[in-house]
Amino acid sequence: MTVYGVGLGPGDPKLVTVKGRDILDSVTTVYSPGRLSRTVARQHVPSSRIGDLDFPMTRDPDKLRRAWKDAANAVAEKAMSDDVAFVTLGDPNVYSTFGHLRRTLSAFHPAISVEVIPGVSAMTAFATALDIEIESGTGLSLREAANGSAPTGPDRMILFKVTDAVETHEKLTAAGYNVQFGRRLFMEQGETMITTDPTEIAERDYYTLAYAEREGIEQTVPTAAFNTSSEESV
Ligand SMILES: C[C@@]1(CC(=O)O)C2=NC(=C\c3[nH]c(c(CCC(=O)O)c3CC(=O)O)Cc3[nH]c(c(CC(=O)O)c3CCC(=O)O)/C=C3\N/C(=C\2)[C@@H](CCC(=O)O)[C@]3(C)CC(=O)O)/[C@H]1CCC(=O)O
Ligand SMILES: C[S@@+](CC[C@H](N)C(=O)[O-])C[C@H]1O[C@@H](n2cnc3c(N)ncnc32)[C@H](O)[C@@H]1O
């Protein structure tokens, strides 16, 4: 049988894909790595079909390996007879626990088939919330910026896990970036926030992103000229 990795999108149950919802309807058990993804899954699945697994949020490699072996064993046992799903917020292949599950299954249970249903990642939800466009010809890098860190280099970056917005902002502006923050985007749990002022989101909240754009970069797409030309609109 199959283990489906289902991306739930940023949090709004209506942003779950039709295919993702069909899979959630069809499987016998839906596993989730945390409270928020479980809450979203619960909008589509009765609690009797939600599975129970324990995931430590730690950097300790021994603890992580032990927990993932236990989790993969439990999922694999169920998947001997049934199709099951493992949900994640956003997309399963973007900075997600699903990678751990897939690697552990392939190491210890190679016969189990795994299929991924993509989801609306926080990064595309963020572009929409900010009303920015990743124009043709431009690059965009994904980075992490936990605990006040501030990666630099690329012209445009989306930073995940911004847990100290004030310190990250200070470092990025010193390095020549303009920064915007987004918190709890397209989620029903908590208030959505978009701001350029890090003091408004000084309190730690894991569900925070930053968009950093190097000052002075130019738009190169042909239609950008319409914003400055004297051509008449109709
Ligand atoms: C250790 C730490 C370091 C760090 O962030 O680097 C870390 N998470 C931390 C905190 C934390 N995590 C979460 C909350 C909110 C709780 C709440 O409020 O409900 C808080 C609390 C807080 O921030 O206070 C929720 C959460 N996180 C992930 C998912 C699942 C998913 O999305 O798949 C969900 C549930 C989402 C849902 O509901 O489903 C996923 C990941 N978290 C990881 C690491 C990676 C795993 C380890 C590894 O692979 O090495 C991994 C796999 C990937 C990654 O994040 O790269 C840091 C420790 C604190 C510190 O010491 O600073
Ligand atoms: C472990 S990563 C999971 C990313 C997810 N797989 C995705 O594709 O969006 C968790 C980070 O994603 C970001 N994130 C996920 N959902 C979010 C949301 N609705 N609003 C703001 N940030 C979000 C936060 O930066 C959070 O620290």
PDB file of C-alpha atoms in Angstrom, residues 13-220:
ATOM      1  CA  PRO A  13      -8.541  24.569   4.925  1.00  0.00           C
ATOM      2  CA  LYS A  14      -9.807  25.890   1.590  1.00  0.00           C
ATOM      3  CA  LEU A  15      -6.219  26.041   0.322  1.00  0.00           C
ATOM      4  CA  VAL A  16      -5.867  22.258   0.553  1.00  0.00           C
ATOM      5  CA  THR A  17      -5.768  20.953  -3.044  1.00  0.00           C
ATOM      6  CA  VAL A  18      -8.674  18.917  -4.408  1.00  0.00           C
ATOM      7  CA  LYS A  19      -6.297  15.998  -4.910  1.00  0.00           C
ATOM      8  CA  GLY A  20      -4.973  16.335  -1.357  1.00  0.00           C
ATOM      9  CA  ARG A  21      -8.510  16.311   0.021  1.00  0.00           C
ATOM     10  CA  ASP A  22      -9.394  13.239  -2.077  1.00  0.00           C
ATOM     11  CA  ILE A  23      -6.393  11.408  -0.621  1.00  0.00           C
ATOM     12  CA  LEU A  24      -7.345  12.445   2.931  1.00  0.00           C
ATOM     13  CA  ASP A  25     -10.846  11.089   2.250  1.00  0.00           C
ATOM     14  CA  SER A  26      -9.533   7.780   0.961  1.00  0.00           C
ATOM     15  CA  VAL A  27      -6.860   6.755   3.489  1.00  0.00           C
ATOM     16  CA  THR A  28      -7.541   4.978   6.769  1.00  0.00           C
ATOM     17  CA  THR A  29      -5.100   7.009   8.893  1.00  0.00           C
ATOM     18  CA  VAL A  30      -3.795  10.584   8.654  1.00  0.00           C
ATOM     19  CA  TYR A  31      -0.599  11.330  10.608  1.00  0.00           C
ATOM     20  CA  SER A  32       0.459  14.890  11.426  1.00  0.00           C
ATOM     21  CA  PRO A  33       3.705  16.343  12.808  1.00  0.00           C
ATOM     22  CA  GLY A  34       2.176  19.170  14.858  1.00  0.00           C
ATOM     23  CA  ARG A  35      -0.787  21.009  16.255  1.00  0.00           C
ATOM     24  CA  LEU A  36      -1.467  23.337  13.339  1.00  0.00           C
ATOM     25  CA  SER A  37      -1.345  20.734  10.604  1.00  0.00           C
ATOM     26  CA  ARG A  38      -3.568  18.523  12.751  1.00  0.00           C
ATOM     27  CA  THR A  39      -6.094  21.345  13.108  1.00  0.00           C
ATOM     28  CA  VAL A  40      -6.190  21.812   9.325  1.00  0.00           C
ATOM     29  CA  ALA A  41      -6.444  18.072   8.702  1.00  0.00           C
ATOM     30  CA  ARG A  42      -9.306  17.891  11.202  1.00  0.00           C
ATOM     31  CA  GLN A  43     -11.370  20.147   8.931  1.00  0.00           C
ATOM     32  CA  HIS A  44     -11.362  17.324   6.377  1.00  0.00           C
ATOM     33  CA  VAL A  45     -10.940  14.153   8.455  1.00  0.00           C
ATOM     34  CA  PRO A  46     -12.781  12.886  11.577  1.00  0.00           C
ATOM     35  CA  SER A  47     -10.593  12.583  14.687  1.00  0.00           C
ATOM     36  CA  SER A  48     -11.083   8.800  14.636  1.00  0.00           C
ATOM     37  CA  ARG A  49      -8.834   8.659  11.542  1.00  0.00           C
ATOM     38  CA  ILE A  50      -6.072  10.948  12.907  1.00  0.00           C
ATOM     39  CA  GLY A  51      -2.977   8.939  13.889  1.00  0.00           C
ATOM     40  CA  ASP A  52      -0.783   9.596  16.877  1.00  0.00           C
ATOM     41  CA  LEU A  53       2.987  10.023  16.476  1.00  0.00           C
ATOM     42  CA  ASP A  54       5.554  11.917  18.519  1.00  0.00           C
ATOM     43  CA  PHE A  55       7.944  14.390  16.858  1.00  0.00           C
ATOM     44  CA  PRO A  56      10.633  16.110  18.870  1.00  0.00           C
ATOM     45  CA  MET A  57      11.461  19.621  17.625  1.00  0.00           C
ATOM     46  CA  THR A  58      15.147  19.429  18.402  1.00  0.00           C
ATOM     47  CA  ARG A  59      18.535  19.616  16.707  1.00  0.00           C
ATOM     48  CA  ASP A  60      19.860  16.618  18.668  1.00  0.00           C
ATOM     49  CA  PRO A  61      20.625  14.046  15.918  1.00  0.00           C
ATOM     50  CA  ASP A  62      20.334  11.006  18.219  1.00  0.00           C
ATOM     51  CA  LYS A  63      16.922  12.033  19.530  1.00  0.00           C
ATOM     52  CA  LEU A  64      15.764  12.804  15.990  1.00  0.00           C
ATOM     53  CA  ARG A  65      16.937   9.462  14.587  1.00  0.00           C
ATOM     54  CA  ARG A  66      15.316   7.515  17.410  1.00  0.00           C
ATOM     55  CA  ALA A  67      11.991   9.344  17.055  1.00  0.00           C
ATOM     56  CA  TRP A  68      11.958   8.953  13.284  1.00  0.00           C
ATOM     57  CA  LYS A  69      12.711   5.252  13.439  1.00  0.00           C
ATOM     58  CA  ASP A  70       9.760   4.777  15.815  1.00  0.00           C
ATOM     59  CA  ALA A  71       7.494   6.943  13.659  1.00  0.00           C
ATOM     60  CA  ALA A  72       8.496   5.193  10.419  1.00  0.00           C
ATOM     61  CA  ASN A  73       7.956   1.772  12.014  1.00  0.00           C
ATOM     62  CA  ALA A  74       4.437   2.737  13.095  1.00  0.00           C
ATOM     63  CA  VAL A  75       3.576   4.207   9.684  1.00  0.00           C
ATOM     64  CA  ALA A  76       5.080   1.227   7.828  1.00  0.00           C
ATOM     65  CA  GLU A  77       3.153  -1.274   9.934  1.00  0.00           C
ATOM     66  CA  LYS A  78      -0.124   0.451   9.119  1.00  0.00           C
ATOM     67  CA  ALA A  79       0.864   0.780   5.445  1.00  0.00           C
ATOM     68  CA  MET A  80       1.290  -3.020   5.165  1.00  0.00           C
ATOM     69  CA  SER A  81      -2.489  -3.280   4.886  1.00  0.00           C
ATOM     70  CA  ASP A  82      -3.813   0.274   4.315  1.00  0.00           C
ATOM     71  CA  ASP A  83      -3.114   3.469   2.432  1.00  0.00           C
ATOM     72  CA  VAL A  84      -2.091   6.193   4.903  1.00  0.00           C
ATOM     73  CA  ALA A  85      -1.242   9.908   4.691  1.00  0.00           C
ATOM     74  CA  PHE A  86       1.318  12.112   6.412  1.00  0.00           C
ATOM     75  CA  VAL A  87       0.374  15.779   6.222  1.00  0.00           C
ATOM     76  CA  THR A  88       2.553  18.869   6.487  1.00  0.00           C
ATOM     77  CA  LEU A  89       1.783  22.554   6.369  1.00  0.00           C
ATOM     78  CA  GLY A  90       2.708  24.078   3.007  1.00  0.00           C
ATOM     79  CA  ASP A  91       4.458  21.650   0.683  1.00  0.00           C
ATOM     80  CA  PRO A  92       5.923  18.320   1.909  1.00  0.00           C
ATOM     81  CA  ASN A  93       9.237  18.953   0.144  1.00  0.00           C
ATOM     82  CA  VAL A  94       9.968  22.418   1.531  1.00  0.00           C
ATOM     83  CA  TYR A  95      11.821  22.455   4.903  1.00  0.00           C
ATOM     84  CA  SER A  96       9.506  19.777   6.161  1.00  0.00           C
ATOM     85  CA  THR A  97       9.370  16.792   8.491  1.00  0.00           C
ATOM     86  CA  PHE A  98       8.186  14.703   5.572  1.00  0.00           C
ATOM     87  CA  GLY A  99      11.788  14.440   4.319  1.00  0.00           C
ATOM     88  CA  HIS A 100      12.710  12.639   7.548  1.00  0.00           C
ATOM     89  CA  LEU A 101       9.852  10.200   7.136  1.00  0.00           C
ATOM     90  CA  ARG A 102      10.677   9.472   3.514  1.00  0.00           C
ATOM     91  CA  ARG A 103      14.395   8.896   4.232  1.00  0.00           C
ATOM     92  CA  THR A 104      13.650   6.682   7.221  1.00  0.00           C
ATOM     93  CA  LEU A 105      11.075   4.619   5.329  1.00  0.00           C
ATOM     94  CA  SER A 106      13.414   4.145   2.404  1.00  0.00           C
ATOM     95  CA  ALA A 107      16.225   2.990   4.744  1.00  0.00           C
ATOM     96  CA  PHE A 108      14.205   0.558   6.896  1.00  0.00           C
ATOM     97  CA  HIS A 109      11.093  -0.225   4.847  1.00  0.00           C
ATOM     98  CA  PRO A 110      12.167   0.057   1.209  1.00  0.00           C
ATOM     99  CA  ALA A 111       9.186  -1.932  -0.075  1.00  0.00           C
ATOM    100  CA  ILE A 112       6.679   0.730   1.036  1.00  0.00           C
ATOM    101  CA  SER A 113       5.656   3.004  -1.809  1.00  0.00           C
ATOM    102  CA  VAL A 114       5.603   6.750  -1.168  1.00  0.00           C
ATOM    103  CA  GLU A 115       3.778   9.400  -3.183  1.00  0.00           C
ATOM    104  CA  VAL A 116       3.792  13.165  -2.673  1.00  0.00           C
ATOM    105  CA  ILE A 117       0.835  15.482  -3.247  1.00  0.00           C
ATOM    106  CA  PRO A 118       2.240  19.022  -3.479  1.00  0.00           C
ATOM    107  CA  GLY A 119       0.749  21.861  -1.478  1.00  0.00           C
ATOM    108  CA  VAL A 120       0.675  25.663  -1.547  1.00  0.00           C
ATOM    109  CA  SER A 121       3.947  26.492   0.187  1.00  0.00           C
ATOM    110  CA  ALA A 122       4.258  29.402   2.613  1.00  0.00           C
ATOM    111  CA  MET A 123       6.660  30.913   0.080  1.00  0.00           C
ATOM    112  CA  THR A 124       4.035  31.323  -2.646  1.00  0.00           C
ATOM    113  CA  ALA A 125       1.401  32.295  -0.084  1.00  0.00           C
ATOM    114  CA  PHE A 126       3.831  35.005   1.071  1.00  0.00           C
ATOM    115  CA  ALA A 127       4.371  36.356  -2.467  1.00  0.00           C
ATOM    116  CA  THR A 128       0.587  36.630  -2.773  1.00  0.00           C
ATOM    117  CA  ALA A 129       0.146  38.279   0.625  1.00  0.00           C
ATOM    118  CA  LEU A 130       2.871  40.823  -0.215  1.00  0.00           C
ATOM    119  CA  ASP A 131       1.536  41.293  -3.740  1.00  0.00           C
ATOM    120  CA  ILE A 132       4.999  40.826  -5.184  1.00  0.00           C
ATOM    121  CA  GLU A 133       5.784  39.052  -8.401  1.00  0.00           C
ATOM    122  CA  ILE A 134       8.787  36.872  -9.085  1.00  0.00           C
ATOM    123  CA  GLU A 135       9.318  38.277 -12.568  1.00  0.00           C
ATOM    124  CA  SER A 136      10.789  36.312 -15.431  1.00  0.00           C
ATOM    125  CA  GLY A 137      14.565  36.540 -15.433  1.00  0.00           C
ATOM    126  CA  THR A 138      14.924  37.142 -11.688  1.00  0.00           C
ATOM    127  CA  GLY A 139      16.231  34.803  -9.032  1.00  0.00           C
ATOM    128  CA  LEU A 140      14.767  34.022  -5.625  1.00  0.00           C
ATOM    129  CA  SER A 141      16.549  32.100  -2.890  1.00  0.00           C
ATOM    130  CA  LEU A 142      15.064  30.285   0.079  1.00  0.00           C
ATOM    131  CA  ARG A 143      16.901  30.456   3.386  1.00  0.00           C
ATOM    132  CA  GLU A 144      16.274  29.941   7.090  1.00  0.00           C
ATOM    133  CA  ALA A 145      16.769  32.707   9.637  1.00  0.00           C
ATOM    134  CA  ALA A 146      16.066  31.221  13.066  1.00  0.00           C
ATOM    135  CA  ASN A 147      17.162  32.907  16.297  1.00  0.00           C
ATOM    136  CA  GLY A 148      18.161  36.281  14.809  1.00  0.00           C
ATOM    137  CA  SER A 149      20.361  34.960  12.033  1.00  0.00           C
ATOM    138  CA  ALA A 150      20.424  36.788   8.683  1.00  0.00           C
ATOM    139  CA  PRO A 151      21.761  35.070   5.592  1.00  0.00           C
ATOM    140  CA  THR A 152      22.946  37.435   2.853  1.00  0.00           C
ATOM    141  CA  GLY A 153      24.144  37.154  -0.748  1.00  0.00           C
ATOM    142  CA  PRO A 154      21.243  36.716  -3.184  1.00  0.00           C
ATOM    143  CA  ASP A 155      19.279  39.726  -4.535  1.00  0.00           C
ATOM    144  CA  ARG A 156      15.983  38.314  -3.301  1.00  0.00           C
ATOM    145  CA  MET A 157      15.396  35.880  -0.445  1.00  0.00           C
ATOM    146  CA  ILE A 158      12.445  34.355   1.349  1.00  0.00           C
ATOM    147  CA  LEU A 159      13.497  33.508   4.886  1.00  0.00           C
ATOM    148  CA  PHE A 160      11.668  30.829   6.864  1.00  0.00           C
ATOM    149  CA  LYS A 161      11.567  30.458  10.671  1.00  0.00           C
ATOM    150  CA  VAL A 162      12.159  34.092  11.566  1.00  0.00           C
ATOM    151  CA  THR A 163      12.031  33.777  15.350  1.00  0.00           C
ATOM    152  CA  ASP A 164      13.814  37.061  16.219  1.00  0.00           C
ATOM    153  CA  ALA A 165      12.511  39.605  13.697  1.00  0.00           C
ATOM    154  CA  VAL A 166      14.250  42.602  15.311  1.00  0.00           C
ATOM    155  CA  GLU A 167      17.751  41.115  15.154  1.00  0.00           C
ATOM    156  CA  THR A 168      17.265  39.606  11.688  1.00  0.00           C
ATOM    157  CA  HIS A 169      15.994  42.994  10.436  1.00  0.00           C
ATOM    158  CA  GLU A 170      18.925  44.872  11.933  1.00  0.00           C
ATOM    159  CA  LYS A 171      21.458  42.599  10.239  1.00  0.00           C
ATOM    160  CA  LEU A 172      19.691  42.564   6.865  1.00  0.00           C
ATOM    161  CA  THR A 173      19.252  46.339   6.665  1.00  0.00           C
ATOM    162  CA  ALA A 174      22.935  46.795   7.610  1.00  0.00           C
ATOM    163  CA  ALA A 175      23.773  44.483   4.682  1.00  0.00           C
ATOM    164  CA  GLY A 176      21.724  46.644   2.266  1.00  0.00           C
ATOM    165  CA  TYR A 177      18.376  44.835   2.089  1.00  0.00           C
ATOM    166  CA  ASN A 178      14.805  46.099   2.295  1.00  0.00           C
ATOM    167  CA  VAL A 179      12.792  43.714   4.454  1.00  0.00           C
ATOM    168  CA  GLN A 180       9.127  42.841   4.814  1.00  0.00           C
ATOM    169  CA  PHE A 181       7.671  40.341   7.270  1.00  0.00           C
ATOM    170  CA  GLY A 182       4.659  38.047   7.117  1.00  0.00           C
ATOM    171  CA  ARG A 183       3.140  36.173  10.033  1.00  0.00           C
ATOM    172  CA  ARG A 184       0.367  33.536  10.165  1.00  0.00           C
ATOM    173  CA  LEU A 185      -0.547  33.980   6.497  1.00  0.00           C
ATOM    174  CA  PHE A 186      -3.743  32.364   5.221  1.00  0.00           C
ATOM    175  CA  MET A 187      -4.265  30.694   8.586  1.00  0.00           C
ATOM    176  CA  GLU A 188      -7.403  30.597  10.659  1.00  0.00           C
ATOM    177  CA  GLN A 189      -5.353  30.343  13.852  1.00  0.00           C
ATOM    178  CA  GLY A 190      -4.134  33.814  14.739  1.00  0.00           C
ATOM    179  CA  GLU A 191      -4.112  37.162  13.049  1.00  0.00           C
ATOM    180  CA  THR A 192      -2.409  37.583   9.666  1.00  0.00           C
ATOM    181  CA  MET A 193       0.248  40.253   9.806  1.00  0.00           C
ATOM    182  CA  ILE A 194       2.293  41.933   7.078  1.00  0.00           C
ATOM    183  CA  THR A 195       4.718  44.621   8.185  1.00  0.00           C
ATOM    184  CA  THR A 196       8.041  46.339   7.523  1.00  0.00           C
ATOM    185  CA  ASP A 197       8.375  47.176  11.232  1.00  0.00           C
ATOM    186  CA  PRO A 198      10.023  44.307  13.136  1.00  0.00           C
ATOM    187  CA  THR A 199       9.009  45.740  16.516  1.00  0.00           C
ATOM    188  CA  GLU A 200       5.367  44.945  15.649  1.00  0.00           C
ATOM    189  CA  ILE A 201       6.284  41.256  15.576  1.00  0.00           C
ATOM    190  CA  ALA A 202       9.034  41.258  18.208  1.00  0.00           C
ATOM    191  CA  GLU A 203       7.277  38.471  20.098  1.00  0.00           C
ATOM    192  CA  ARG A 204       8.471  35.057  18.918  1.00  0.00           C
ATOM    193  CA  ASP A 205       6.080  33.162  16.666  1.00  0.00           C
ATOM    194  CA  TYR A 206       7.377  30.213  14.628  1.00  0.00           C
ATOM    195  CA  TYR A 207       4.968  30.939  11.751  1.00  0.00           C
ATOM    196  CA  THR A 208       6.869  34.009  10.530  1.00  0.00           C
ATOM    197  CA  LEU A 209       8.632  34.697   7.219  1.00  0.00           C
ATOM    198  CA  ALA A 210      10.712  37.558   5.842  1.00  0.00           C
ATOM    199  CA  TYR A 211      11.184  38.767   2.279  1.00  0.00           C
ATOM    200  CA  ALA A 212      14.510  40.528   1.743  1.00  0.00           C
ATOM    201  CA  GLU A 213      15.312  42.401  -1.447  1.00  0.00           C
ATOM    202  CA  ARG A 214      18.618  44.081  -2.113  1.00  0.00           C
ATOM    203  CA  GLU A 215      18.266  47.860  -2.396  1.00  0.00           C
ATOM    204  CA  GLY A 216      18.541  49.285  -5.904  1.00  0.00           C
ATOM    205  CA  ILE A 217      17.886  46.156  -8.000  1.00  0.00           C
ATOM    206  CA  GLU A 218      16.148  46.972 -11.276  1.00  0.00           C
ATOM    207  CA  GLN A 219      13.120  45.504 -13.009  1.00  0.00           C
ATOM    208  CA  THR A 220      14.063  44.166 -16.425  1.00  0.00           C
TER     209      THR A 220
END
